[in-house]
Coordinates of C-alpha atoms and ligand atoms in Angstrom, one line a residue:
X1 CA 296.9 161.6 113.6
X2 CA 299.3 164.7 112.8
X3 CA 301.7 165.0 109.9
X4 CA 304.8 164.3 111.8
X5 CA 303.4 161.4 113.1
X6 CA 303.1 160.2 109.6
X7 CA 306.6 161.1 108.6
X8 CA 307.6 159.3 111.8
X9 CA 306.2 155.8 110.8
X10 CA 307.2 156.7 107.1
X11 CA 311.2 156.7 108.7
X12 CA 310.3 153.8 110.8
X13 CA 308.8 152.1 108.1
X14 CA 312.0 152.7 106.0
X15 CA 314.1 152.1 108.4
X16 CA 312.3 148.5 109.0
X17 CA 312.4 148.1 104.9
X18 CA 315.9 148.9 104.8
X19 CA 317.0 145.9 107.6
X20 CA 315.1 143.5 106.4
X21 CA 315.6 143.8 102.5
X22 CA 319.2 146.0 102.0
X23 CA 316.8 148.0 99.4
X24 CA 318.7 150.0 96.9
X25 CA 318.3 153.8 98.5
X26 CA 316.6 155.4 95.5
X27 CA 314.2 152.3 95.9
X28 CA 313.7 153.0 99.4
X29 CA 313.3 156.6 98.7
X30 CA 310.4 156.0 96.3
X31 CA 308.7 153.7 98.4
X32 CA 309.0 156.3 101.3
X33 CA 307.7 158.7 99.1
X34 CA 304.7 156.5 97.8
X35 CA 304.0 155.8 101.8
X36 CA 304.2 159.7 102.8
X37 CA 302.2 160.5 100.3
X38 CA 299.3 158.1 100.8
X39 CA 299.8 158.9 104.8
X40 CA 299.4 162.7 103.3
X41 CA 296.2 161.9 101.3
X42 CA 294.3 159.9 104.4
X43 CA 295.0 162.9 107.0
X44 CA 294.0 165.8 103.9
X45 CA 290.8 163.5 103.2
X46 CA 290.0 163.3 107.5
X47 CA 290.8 167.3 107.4
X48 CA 288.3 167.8 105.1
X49 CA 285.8 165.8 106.7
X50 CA 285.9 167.0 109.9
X51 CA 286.0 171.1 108.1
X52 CA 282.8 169.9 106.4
X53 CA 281.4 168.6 109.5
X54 CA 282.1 171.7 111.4
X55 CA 280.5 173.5 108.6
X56 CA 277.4 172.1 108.3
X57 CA 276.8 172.3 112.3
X58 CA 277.4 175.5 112.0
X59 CA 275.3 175.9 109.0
X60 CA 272.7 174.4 111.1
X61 CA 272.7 176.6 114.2
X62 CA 272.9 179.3 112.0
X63 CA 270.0 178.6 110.0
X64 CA 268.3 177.7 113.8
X65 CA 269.1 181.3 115.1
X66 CA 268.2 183.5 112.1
X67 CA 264.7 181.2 112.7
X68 CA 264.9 181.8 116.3
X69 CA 265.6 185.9 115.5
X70 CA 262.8 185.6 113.0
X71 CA 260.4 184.5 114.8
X72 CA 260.9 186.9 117.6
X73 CA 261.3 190.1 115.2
X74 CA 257.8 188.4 113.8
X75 CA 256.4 188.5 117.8
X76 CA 257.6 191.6 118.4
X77 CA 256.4 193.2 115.2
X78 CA 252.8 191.7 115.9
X79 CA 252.9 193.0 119.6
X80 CA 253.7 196.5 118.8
X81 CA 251.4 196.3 115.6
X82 CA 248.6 195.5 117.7
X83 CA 249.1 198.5 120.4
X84 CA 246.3 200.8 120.4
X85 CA 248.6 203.5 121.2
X86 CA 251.4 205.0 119.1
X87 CA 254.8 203.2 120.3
X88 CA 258.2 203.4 119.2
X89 CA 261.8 202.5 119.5
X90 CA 264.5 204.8 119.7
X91 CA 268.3 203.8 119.2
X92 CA 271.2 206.2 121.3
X93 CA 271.6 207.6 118.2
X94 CA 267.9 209.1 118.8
X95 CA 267.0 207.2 115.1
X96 CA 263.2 205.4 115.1
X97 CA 264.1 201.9 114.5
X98 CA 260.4 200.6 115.5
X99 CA 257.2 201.8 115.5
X100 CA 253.6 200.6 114.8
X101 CA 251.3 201.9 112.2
X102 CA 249.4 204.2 114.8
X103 CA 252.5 206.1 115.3
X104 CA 253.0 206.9 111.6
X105 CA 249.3 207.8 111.3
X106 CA 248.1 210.3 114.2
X107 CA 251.5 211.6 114.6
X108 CA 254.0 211.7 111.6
X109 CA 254.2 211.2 108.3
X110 CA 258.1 210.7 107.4
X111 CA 259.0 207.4 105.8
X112 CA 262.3 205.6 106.1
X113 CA 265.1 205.7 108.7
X114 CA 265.1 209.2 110.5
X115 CA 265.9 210.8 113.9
X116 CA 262.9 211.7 116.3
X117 CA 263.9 215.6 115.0
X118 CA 264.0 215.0 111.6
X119 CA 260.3 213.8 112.2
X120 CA 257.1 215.8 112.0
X121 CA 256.4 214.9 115.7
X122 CA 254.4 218.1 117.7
X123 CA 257.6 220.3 119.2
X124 CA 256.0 218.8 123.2
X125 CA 256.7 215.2 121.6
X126 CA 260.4 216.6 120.8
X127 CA 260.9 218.2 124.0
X128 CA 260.3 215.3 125.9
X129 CA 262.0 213.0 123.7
X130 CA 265.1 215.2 124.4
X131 CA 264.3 215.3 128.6
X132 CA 264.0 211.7 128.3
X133 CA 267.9 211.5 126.5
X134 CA 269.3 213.4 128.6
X135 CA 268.1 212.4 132.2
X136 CA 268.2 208.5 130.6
X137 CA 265.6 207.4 133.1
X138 CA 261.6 206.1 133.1
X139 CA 259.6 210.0 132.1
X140 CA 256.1 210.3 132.0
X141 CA 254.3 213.7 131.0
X142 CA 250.7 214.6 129.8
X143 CA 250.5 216.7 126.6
X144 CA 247.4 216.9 124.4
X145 CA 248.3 216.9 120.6
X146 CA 245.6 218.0 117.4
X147 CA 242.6 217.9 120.4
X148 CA 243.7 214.4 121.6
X149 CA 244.9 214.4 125.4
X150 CA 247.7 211.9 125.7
X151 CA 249.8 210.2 128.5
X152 CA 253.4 209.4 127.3
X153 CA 255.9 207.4 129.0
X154 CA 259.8 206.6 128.5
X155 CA 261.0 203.8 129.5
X156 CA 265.1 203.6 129.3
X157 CA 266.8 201.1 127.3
X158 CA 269.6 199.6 128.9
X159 CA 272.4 197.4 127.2
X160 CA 275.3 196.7 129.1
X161 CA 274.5 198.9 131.4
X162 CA 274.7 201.6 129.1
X163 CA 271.9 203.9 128.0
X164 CA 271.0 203.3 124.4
X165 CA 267.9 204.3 123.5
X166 CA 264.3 204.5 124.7
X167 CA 260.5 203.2 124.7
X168 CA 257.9 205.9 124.1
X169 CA 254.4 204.9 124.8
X170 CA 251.4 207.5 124.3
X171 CA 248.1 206.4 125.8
X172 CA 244.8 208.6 124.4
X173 CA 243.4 209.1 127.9
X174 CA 240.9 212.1 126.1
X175 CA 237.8 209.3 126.9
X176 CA 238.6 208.5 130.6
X177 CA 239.4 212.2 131.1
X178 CA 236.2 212.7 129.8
X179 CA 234.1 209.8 131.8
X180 CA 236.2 211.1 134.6
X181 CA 235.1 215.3 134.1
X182 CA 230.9 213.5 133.5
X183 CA 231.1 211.6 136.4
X184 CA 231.9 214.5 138.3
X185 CA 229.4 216.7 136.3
X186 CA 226.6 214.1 137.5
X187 CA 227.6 214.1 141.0
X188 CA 227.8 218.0 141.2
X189 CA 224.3 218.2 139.4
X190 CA 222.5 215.4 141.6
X191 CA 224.2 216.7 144.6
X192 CA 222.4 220.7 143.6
X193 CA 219.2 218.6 142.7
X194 CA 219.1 216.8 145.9
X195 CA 220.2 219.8 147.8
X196 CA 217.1 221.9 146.9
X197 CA 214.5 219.6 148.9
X198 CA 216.0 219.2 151.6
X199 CA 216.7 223.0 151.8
X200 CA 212.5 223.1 151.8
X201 CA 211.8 220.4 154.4
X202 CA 214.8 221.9 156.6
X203 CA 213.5 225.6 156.2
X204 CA 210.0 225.0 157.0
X205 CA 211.1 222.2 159.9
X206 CA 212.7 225.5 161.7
X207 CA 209.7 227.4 161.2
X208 CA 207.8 224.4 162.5
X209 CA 209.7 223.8 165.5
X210 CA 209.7 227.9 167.1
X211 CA 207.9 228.1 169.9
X212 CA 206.0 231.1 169.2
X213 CA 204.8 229.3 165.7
X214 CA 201.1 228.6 166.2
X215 CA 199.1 228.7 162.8
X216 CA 197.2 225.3 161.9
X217 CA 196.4 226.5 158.7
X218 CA 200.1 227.4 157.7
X219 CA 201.0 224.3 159.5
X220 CA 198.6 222.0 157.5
X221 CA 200.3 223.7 154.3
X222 CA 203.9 223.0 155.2
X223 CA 203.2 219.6 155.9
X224 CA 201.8 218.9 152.4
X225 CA 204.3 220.8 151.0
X226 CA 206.9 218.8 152.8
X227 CA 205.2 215.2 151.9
X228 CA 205.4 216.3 148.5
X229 CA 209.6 217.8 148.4
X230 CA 210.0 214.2 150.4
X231 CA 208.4 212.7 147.3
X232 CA 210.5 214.3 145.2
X233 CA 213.5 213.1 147.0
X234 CA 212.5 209.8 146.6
X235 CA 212.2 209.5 143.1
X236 CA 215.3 211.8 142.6
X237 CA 217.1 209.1 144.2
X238 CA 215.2 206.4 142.5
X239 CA 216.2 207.8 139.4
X240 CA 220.0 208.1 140.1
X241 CA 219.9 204.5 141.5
X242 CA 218.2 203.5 138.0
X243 CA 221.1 205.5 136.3
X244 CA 223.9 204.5 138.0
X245 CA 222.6 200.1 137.6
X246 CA 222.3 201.4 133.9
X247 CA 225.7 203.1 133.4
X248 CA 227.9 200.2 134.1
X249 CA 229.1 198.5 130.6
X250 CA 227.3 195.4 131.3
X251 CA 223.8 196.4 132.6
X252 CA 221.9 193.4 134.2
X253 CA 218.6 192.7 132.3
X254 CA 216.0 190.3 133.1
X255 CA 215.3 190.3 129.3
X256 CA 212.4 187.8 127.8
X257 CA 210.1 187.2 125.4
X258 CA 207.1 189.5 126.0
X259 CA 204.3 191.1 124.0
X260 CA 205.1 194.8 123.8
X261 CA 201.1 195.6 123.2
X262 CA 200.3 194.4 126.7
X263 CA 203.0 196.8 128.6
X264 CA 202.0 199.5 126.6
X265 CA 198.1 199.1 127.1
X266 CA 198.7 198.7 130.9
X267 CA 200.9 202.1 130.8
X268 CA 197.8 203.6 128.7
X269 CA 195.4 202.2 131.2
X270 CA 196.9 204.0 134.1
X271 CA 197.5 207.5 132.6
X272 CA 194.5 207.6 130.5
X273 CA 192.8 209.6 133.7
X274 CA 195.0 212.0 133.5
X275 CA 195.2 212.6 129.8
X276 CA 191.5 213.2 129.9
X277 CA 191.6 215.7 132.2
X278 CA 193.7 217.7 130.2
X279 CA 191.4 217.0 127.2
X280 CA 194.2 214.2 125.4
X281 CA 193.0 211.0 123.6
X282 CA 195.6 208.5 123.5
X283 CA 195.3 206.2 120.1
X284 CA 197.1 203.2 119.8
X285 CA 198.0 201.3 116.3
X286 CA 199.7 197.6 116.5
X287 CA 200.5 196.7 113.2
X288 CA 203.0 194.5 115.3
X289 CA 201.8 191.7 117.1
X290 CA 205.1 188.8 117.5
X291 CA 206.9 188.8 120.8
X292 CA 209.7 191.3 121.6
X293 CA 213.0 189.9 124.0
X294 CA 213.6 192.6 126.2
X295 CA 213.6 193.2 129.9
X296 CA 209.4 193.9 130.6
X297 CA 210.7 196.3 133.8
X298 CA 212.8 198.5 132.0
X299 CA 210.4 198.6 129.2
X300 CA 207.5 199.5 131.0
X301 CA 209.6 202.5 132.4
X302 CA 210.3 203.4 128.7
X303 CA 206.9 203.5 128.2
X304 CA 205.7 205.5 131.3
X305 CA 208.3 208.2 130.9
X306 CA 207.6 208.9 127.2
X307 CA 204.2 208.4 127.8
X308 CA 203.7 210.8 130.7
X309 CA 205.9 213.6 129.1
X310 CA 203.6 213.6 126.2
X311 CA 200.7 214.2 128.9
X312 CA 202.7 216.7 130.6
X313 CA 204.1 218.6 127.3
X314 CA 200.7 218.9 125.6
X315 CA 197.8 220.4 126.1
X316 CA 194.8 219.3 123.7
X317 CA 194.5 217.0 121.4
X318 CA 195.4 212.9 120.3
X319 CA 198.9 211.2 121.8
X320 CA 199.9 208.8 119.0
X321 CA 201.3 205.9 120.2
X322 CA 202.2 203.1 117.3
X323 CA 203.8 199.5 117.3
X324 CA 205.4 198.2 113.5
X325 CA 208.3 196.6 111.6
X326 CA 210.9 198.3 110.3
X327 CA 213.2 195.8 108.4
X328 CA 214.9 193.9 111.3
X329 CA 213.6 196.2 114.1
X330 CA 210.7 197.0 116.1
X331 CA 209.7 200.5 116.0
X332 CA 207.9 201.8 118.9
X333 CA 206.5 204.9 118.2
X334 CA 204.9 207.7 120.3
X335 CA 203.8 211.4 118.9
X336 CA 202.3 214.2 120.7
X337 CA 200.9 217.4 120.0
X338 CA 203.0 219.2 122.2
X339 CA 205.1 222.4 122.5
X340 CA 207.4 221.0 120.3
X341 CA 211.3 221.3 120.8
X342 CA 214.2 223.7 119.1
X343 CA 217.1 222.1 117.1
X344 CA 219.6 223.2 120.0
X345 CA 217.0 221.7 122.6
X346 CA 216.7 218.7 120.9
X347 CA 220.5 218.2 121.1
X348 CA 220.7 217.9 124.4
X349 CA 217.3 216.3 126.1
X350 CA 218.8 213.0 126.8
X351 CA 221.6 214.6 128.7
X352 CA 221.2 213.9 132.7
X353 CA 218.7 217.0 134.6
X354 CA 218.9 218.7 131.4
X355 CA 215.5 220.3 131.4
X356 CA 214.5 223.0 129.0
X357 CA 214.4 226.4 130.4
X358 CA 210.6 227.2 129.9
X359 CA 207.9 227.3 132.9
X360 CA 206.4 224.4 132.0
X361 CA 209.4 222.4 132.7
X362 CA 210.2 224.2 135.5
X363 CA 206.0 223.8 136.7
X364 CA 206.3 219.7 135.5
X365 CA 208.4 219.3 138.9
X366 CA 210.7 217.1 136.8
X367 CA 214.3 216.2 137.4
X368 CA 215.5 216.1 134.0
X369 CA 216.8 212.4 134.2
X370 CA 213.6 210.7 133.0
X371 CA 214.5 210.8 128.9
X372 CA 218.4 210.1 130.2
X373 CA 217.2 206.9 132.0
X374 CA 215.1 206.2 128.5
X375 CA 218.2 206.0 126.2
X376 CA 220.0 204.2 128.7
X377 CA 217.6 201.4 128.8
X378 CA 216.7 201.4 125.4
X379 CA 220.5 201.7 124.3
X380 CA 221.5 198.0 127.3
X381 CA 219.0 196.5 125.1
X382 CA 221.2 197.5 121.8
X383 CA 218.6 199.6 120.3
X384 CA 218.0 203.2 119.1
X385 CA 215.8 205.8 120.3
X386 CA 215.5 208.8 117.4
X387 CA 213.3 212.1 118.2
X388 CA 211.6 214.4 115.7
X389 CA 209.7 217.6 116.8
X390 CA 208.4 221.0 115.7
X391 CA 207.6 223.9 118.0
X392 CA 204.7 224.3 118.6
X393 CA 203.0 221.0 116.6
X394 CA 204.3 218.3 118.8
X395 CA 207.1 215.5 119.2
X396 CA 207.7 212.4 117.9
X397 CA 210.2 209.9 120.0
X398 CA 210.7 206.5 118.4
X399 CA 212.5 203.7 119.9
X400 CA 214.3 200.8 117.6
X401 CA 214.5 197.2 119.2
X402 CA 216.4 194.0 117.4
X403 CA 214.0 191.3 117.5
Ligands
LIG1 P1 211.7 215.7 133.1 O1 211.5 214.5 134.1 O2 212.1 216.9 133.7 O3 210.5 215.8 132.2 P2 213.0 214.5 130.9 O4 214.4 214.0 130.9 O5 211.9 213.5 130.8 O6 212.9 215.3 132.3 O7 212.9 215.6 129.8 C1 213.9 216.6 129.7 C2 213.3 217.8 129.0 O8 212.9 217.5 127.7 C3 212.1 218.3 129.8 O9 212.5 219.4 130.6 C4 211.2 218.8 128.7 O10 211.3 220.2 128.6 C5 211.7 218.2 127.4 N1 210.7 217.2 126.9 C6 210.7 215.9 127.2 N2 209.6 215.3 126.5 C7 209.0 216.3 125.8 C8 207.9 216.3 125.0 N3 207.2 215.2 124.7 N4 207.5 217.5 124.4 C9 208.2 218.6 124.7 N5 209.3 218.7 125.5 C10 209.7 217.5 126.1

């Protein structure tokens, strides 16, 4: 109830006193007084109560917002912290008010509030910063900063629909760019590999197929020499096949528990022949005997490939081959007494159809993917392959397996 709505029933309640008892008028007065003011008191005290009540449910969906605000800030902070890629926030006033921690480490180094020109970002980072201002719509550009190839986008902020600020994102694409510029590599280099064969079996086809071409004896030749480039071929393609299965990030392995002395004796078995004939003794030391779990296909191509390069690399002498414990792993070792490698060939023999410029590569009739397939298997099975050599003493390749 108002004020005046008090005063009114104090009058009326005067008046009332008045008729009824013919009060003295200071009495009345007093009394009307003593009314008003009680009136007075009621409405201040229901004032104040409904003030206090205002206040604390404001109080409360106060406290509910900053928790609301907090918890978001908190969200957001973890989201941005937790992008790879530098990211940050820039108000219309072109000052940094976000930005994660991979921002302040690969490309500045300025603490506290600052503009995106007071800070030590590369002058291509400025630039676009400044394109992005002034055309206030969604920029992407590729610029490579300190070595690192990176993708940056701007994304607009919008309030009102006013421009006031921008996103920047910067992606390191320098490992897809370089997956992408290997993948190409391989296909140009199986593609020159493949094409050589078939060059052979087409040219001496022609030859073949003249009709004034009648020599048996030439004829007899080309057809070996054609079995043999078809051979090729087929392991060529073989290998790439292998290659390729191996390459994806999730290689499929028929992985088991097998005893590493019986694929390796089999290997030994088969190639012995040949070792012979080129006056090699293969030795083989097991100080190893448990079971190994790994995929007996893959391994027995591990084998075979380091086994017949040590043939085909040496020319007299023993072929070591060795099965031990080395703390956790097992250690397959194989040592020949080869041709040995240099340091700057050494660096690059597991690299796809590298082969090593020398006639007995070229004479081996290799493609140069054998030791590439090698370290791919060995590394699907999450192991190590390490290679030691000296020109003109012989090689040492030693693959690590977790047991
Ligand atoms: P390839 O099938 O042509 O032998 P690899 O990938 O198995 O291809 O080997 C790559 C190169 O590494 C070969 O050209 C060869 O020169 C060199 N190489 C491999 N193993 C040995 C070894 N045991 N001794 C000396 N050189 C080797």
């Amino acid at each position: 109830m108002s004020k005046t709505a008090y005063l009114v029933l104090c009058l009326l309640a005067g008046f009332i006193l008045e008729s009824l008892f013919q009060l003295n008028v200071y009495v009345l007065i007093i009394i009307m007084t003593v009314i008003f003011a009680y009136f007075w008191h009621i409405a201040e005290q229901a004032a104040a109560y409904e003030a206090q009540k205002e206040h604390q449910e404001l109080q409360v969906k106060v406290q509910s917002t900053s928790k609301d605000a907090h918890l978001k800030l908190k969200q957001l902070t973890t989201m941005v912290s937790s992008i790879p890629s530098p990211l940050f926030l820039l108000d219309q006033f072109g000052v940094i008010v976000l930005h994660n921690d991979v921002e302040r480490v690969t490309l500045s180094t300025y603490e506290g509030e600052e503009t995106y020109l007071q800070n030590g970002y590369a002058p291509c980072v400025k630039e676009f910063i400044k394109d992005a201002f002034i055309l206030e719509k969604h920029l992407e550009r590729r610029m490579e900063i300190s070595g690192i190839v990176y993708q940056v986008i701007s994304v607009p902020v919008m309030s009102l629909g006013k421009f006031s600020g921008c996103l920047i994102l910067m992606q390191d694409i320098s490992k897809a760019l370089e997956g992408e510029r290997m993948q190409k590599q391989f296909l140009a280099d199986a593609s020159h590999e493949l094409k050589t064969p078939i060059a052979v079996i087409k040219g001496m086809l022609e030859i073949l197929n003249r009709d004034d071409f009648c020599d048996p004896q030439v004829e007899k030749d080309f057809l070996y020499q054609m079995e043999q480039e078809t051979k090729r071929l087929e392991e060529l393609v073989k290998d790439i096949l292998t290659l390729s299965k191996l390459a994806n990030d999730h290689p499929v392995l028929d992985r088991r528990k097998i005893d590493m002395r019986e694929i390796i004796e089999a290997e030994v078995n088969s190639m012995r022949k040949a070792a012979e004939e080129k006056g090699l003794t293969i030795k083989t030391t097991y100080a190893y005997e448990e079971a190994v779990f790994c995929d007996p296909m893959r391994m027995r191509q591990v084998v075979t490939n380091l086994l017949s390069n040590a043939i085909k690399y040496s020319e007299q002498g023993t072929i070591d081959i060795s099965l031990a414990k080395e703390d956790a792993d097992v250690v397959f070792s194989i040592t020949d007494c080869g041709c040995g490698l240099h340091e700057e060939q050494l660096a690059h023999i597991f690299e796809r159809f590298y082969r090593v410029k020398d006639d007995r590569s070229r004479n081996s009739g290799g493609s140069g993917l054998g030791l590439a397939i090698v370290k791919s298997i060995v590394e699907a099975h999450k192991g190590q392959i390490k290679v030691f050599s000296e020109v003109g003493k012989g090689t040492t390749f030693q693959v690590y397996l977790k047991n």
